[in-house]
Coordinates of C-alpha atoms in Angstrom, one line a residue:
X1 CA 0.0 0.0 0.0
X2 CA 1.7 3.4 1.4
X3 CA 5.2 3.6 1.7
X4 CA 7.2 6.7 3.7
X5 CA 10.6 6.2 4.6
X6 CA 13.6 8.3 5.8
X7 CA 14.2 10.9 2.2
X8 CA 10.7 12.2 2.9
X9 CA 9.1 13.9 5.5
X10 CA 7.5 11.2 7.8
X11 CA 3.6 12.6 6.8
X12 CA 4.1 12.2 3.3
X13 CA 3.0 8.9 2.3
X14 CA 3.6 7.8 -1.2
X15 CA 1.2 5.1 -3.0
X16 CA 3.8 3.0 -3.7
X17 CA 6.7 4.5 -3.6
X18 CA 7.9 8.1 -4.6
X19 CA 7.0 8.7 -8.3
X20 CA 9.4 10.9 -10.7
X21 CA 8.8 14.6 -10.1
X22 CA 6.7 16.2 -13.0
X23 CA 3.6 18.5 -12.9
X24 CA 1.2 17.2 -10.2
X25 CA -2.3 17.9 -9.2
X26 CA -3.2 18.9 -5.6
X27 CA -6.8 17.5 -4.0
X28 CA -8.0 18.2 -1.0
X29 CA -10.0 15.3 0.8
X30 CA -12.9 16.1 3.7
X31 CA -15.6 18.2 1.3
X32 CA -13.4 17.2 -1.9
X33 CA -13.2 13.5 -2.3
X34 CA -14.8 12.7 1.1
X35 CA -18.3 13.0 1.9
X36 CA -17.8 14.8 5.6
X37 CA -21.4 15.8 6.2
X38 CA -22.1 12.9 8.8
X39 CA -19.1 14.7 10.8
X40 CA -20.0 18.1 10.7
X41 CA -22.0 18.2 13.8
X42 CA -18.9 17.8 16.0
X43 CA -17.8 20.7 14.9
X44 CA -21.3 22.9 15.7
X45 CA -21.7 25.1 18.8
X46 CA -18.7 27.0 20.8
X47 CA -16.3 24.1 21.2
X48 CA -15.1 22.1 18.3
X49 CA -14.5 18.4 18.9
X50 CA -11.6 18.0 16.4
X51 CA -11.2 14.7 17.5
X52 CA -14.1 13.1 17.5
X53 CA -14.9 15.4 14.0
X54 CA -11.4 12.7 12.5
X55 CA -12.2 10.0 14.3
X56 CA -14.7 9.2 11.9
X57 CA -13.1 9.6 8.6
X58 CA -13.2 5.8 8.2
X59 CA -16.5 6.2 7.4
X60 CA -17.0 8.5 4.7
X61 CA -18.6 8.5 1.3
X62 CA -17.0 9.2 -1.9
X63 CA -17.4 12.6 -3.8
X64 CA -18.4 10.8 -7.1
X65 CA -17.7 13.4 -9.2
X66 CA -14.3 14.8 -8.2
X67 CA -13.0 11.1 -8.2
X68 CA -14.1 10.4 -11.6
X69 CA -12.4 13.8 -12.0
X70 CA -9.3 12.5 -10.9
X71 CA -9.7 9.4 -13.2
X72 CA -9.9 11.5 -16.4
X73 CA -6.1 13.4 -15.7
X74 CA -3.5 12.8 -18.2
X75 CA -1.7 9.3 -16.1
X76 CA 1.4 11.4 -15.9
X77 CA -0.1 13.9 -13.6
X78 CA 1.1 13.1 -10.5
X79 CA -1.7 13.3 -7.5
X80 CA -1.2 14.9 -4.1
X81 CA -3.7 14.9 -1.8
X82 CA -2.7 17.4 0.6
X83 CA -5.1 17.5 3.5
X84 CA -4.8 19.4 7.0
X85 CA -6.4 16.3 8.7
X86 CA -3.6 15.2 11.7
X87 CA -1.2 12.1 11.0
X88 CA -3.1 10.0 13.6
X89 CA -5.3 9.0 11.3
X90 CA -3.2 8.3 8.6
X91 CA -4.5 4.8 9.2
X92 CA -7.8 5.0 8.5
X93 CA -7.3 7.8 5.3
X94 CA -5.0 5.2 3.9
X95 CA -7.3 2.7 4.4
X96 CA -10.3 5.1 2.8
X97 CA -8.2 5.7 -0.1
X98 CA -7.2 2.5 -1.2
X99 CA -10.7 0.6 -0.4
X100 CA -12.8 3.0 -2.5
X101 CA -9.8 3.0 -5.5
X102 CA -9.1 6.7 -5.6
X103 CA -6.5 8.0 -7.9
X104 CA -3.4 9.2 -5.8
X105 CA 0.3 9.1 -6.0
X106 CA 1.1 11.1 -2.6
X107 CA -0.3 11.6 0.8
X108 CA 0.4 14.5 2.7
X109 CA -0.9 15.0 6.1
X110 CA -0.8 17.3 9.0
X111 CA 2.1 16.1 11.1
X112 CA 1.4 16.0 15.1
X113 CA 1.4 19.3 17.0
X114 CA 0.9 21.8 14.1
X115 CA -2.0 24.0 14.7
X116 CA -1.5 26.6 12.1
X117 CA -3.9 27.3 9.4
X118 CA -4.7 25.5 7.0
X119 CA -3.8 27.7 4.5
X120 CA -0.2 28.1 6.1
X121 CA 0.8 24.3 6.3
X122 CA -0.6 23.6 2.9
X123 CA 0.6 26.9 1.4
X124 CA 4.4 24.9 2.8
X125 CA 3.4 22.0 1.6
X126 CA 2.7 22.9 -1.9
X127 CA 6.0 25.0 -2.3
X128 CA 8.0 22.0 -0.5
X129 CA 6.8 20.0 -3.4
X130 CA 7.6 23.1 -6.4
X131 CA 11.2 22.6 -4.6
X132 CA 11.5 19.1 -5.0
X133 CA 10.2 19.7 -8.7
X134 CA 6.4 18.3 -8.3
X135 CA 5.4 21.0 -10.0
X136 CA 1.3 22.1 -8.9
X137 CA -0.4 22.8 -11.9
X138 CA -3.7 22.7 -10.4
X139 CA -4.8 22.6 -6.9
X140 CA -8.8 21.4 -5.9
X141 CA -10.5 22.7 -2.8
X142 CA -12.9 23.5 -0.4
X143 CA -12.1 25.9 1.9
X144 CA -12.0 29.7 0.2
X145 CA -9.1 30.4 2.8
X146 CA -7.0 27.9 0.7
X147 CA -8.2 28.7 -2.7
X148 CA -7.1 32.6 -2.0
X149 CA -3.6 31.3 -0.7
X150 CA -3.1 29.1 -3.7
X151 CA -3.8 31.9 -6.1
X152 CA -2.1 34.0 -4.4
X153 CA 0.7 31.7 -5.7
X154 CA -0.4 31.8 -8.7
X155 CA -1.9 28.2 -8.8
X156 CA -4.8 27.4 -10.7
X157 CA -7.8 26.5 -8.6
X158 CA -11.1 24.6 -8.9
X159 CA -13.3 25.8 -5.5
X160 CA -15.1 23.1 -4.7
X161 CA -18.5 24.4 -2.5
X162 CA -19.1 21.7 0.2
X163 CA -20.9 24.2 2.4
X164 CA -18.8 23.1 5.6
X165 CA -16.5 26.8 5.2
X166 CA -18.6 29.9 5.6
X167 CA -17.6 32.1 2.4

């Protein structure tokens, strides 16, 4: 399945194994390729239960449509799914991912103990993988916060409307 090992930072997870770097394609998951509704109440009221809100990922539908999306890319593309969801449930998105047969080459996660916006660790993440020559030439999400950021680098962006982000 996923492999990570010591050239890579240890919340990447490649499919199997690191691919050659080329053009790539950056996906968000929760809202993009996974079905989140039946989560979103643990995140309702004046304290978010972040944990409980991931502890359920396991059980998520798939986003029909953006997978299929993912199907139709030119095979060289290579495709990141860059999520802000935390590395202790790396399990169970690995799982996810390969038991509904999405399309992805790379895994990237939220390591432990990083609490910064999303758009700040993905903003990282997506020039981390410029610098290593995976170059984004598109990036798919969710969250408005993230598509500014990623135009703001001057990345293509499809805006996915899940309804979880307020506008």
């Amino acid at each position: 399945m996923a492999s990570s090992d010591d050239d890579w930072p240890s919340y990447w997870w490649w499919r199997d194994g690191p691919v050659s770097p080329g053009d790539c394609v950056i996906v968000d998951i929760d809202g993009v390729l996974a079905d989140a509704a039946h989560r979103q109440h643990h995140l309702d009221g004046p304290w978010r239960d972040w944990d409980s809100f991931f502890a359920d990922v396991g059980d998520d539908d798939v986003l029909d449509e953006v997978a299929e999306l993912l199907v139709l890319l030119a095979p060289e593309l290579v495709v990141v799914a860059l999520t802000s969801r935390p590395t202790w449930v790396s399990d169970a998105t690995l799982t996810w991912l390969v038991k509904h047969k999405l399309r992805w080459d790379l895994l990237i996660m939220r390591p432990m103990g990083d609490f910064r916006p999303s758009p700040m660790f993905k903003g990282e993440q997506t020039e981390a993988l410029a610098e290593l020559g995976y170059l984004p030439r598109l990036a798919i999400d969710d969250d408005m916060r993230n598509v500014r950021m990623y135009r703001d680098l001057d990345l293509p962006t499809l805006y996915i409307d899940s309804g979880y982000h307020p506008h």
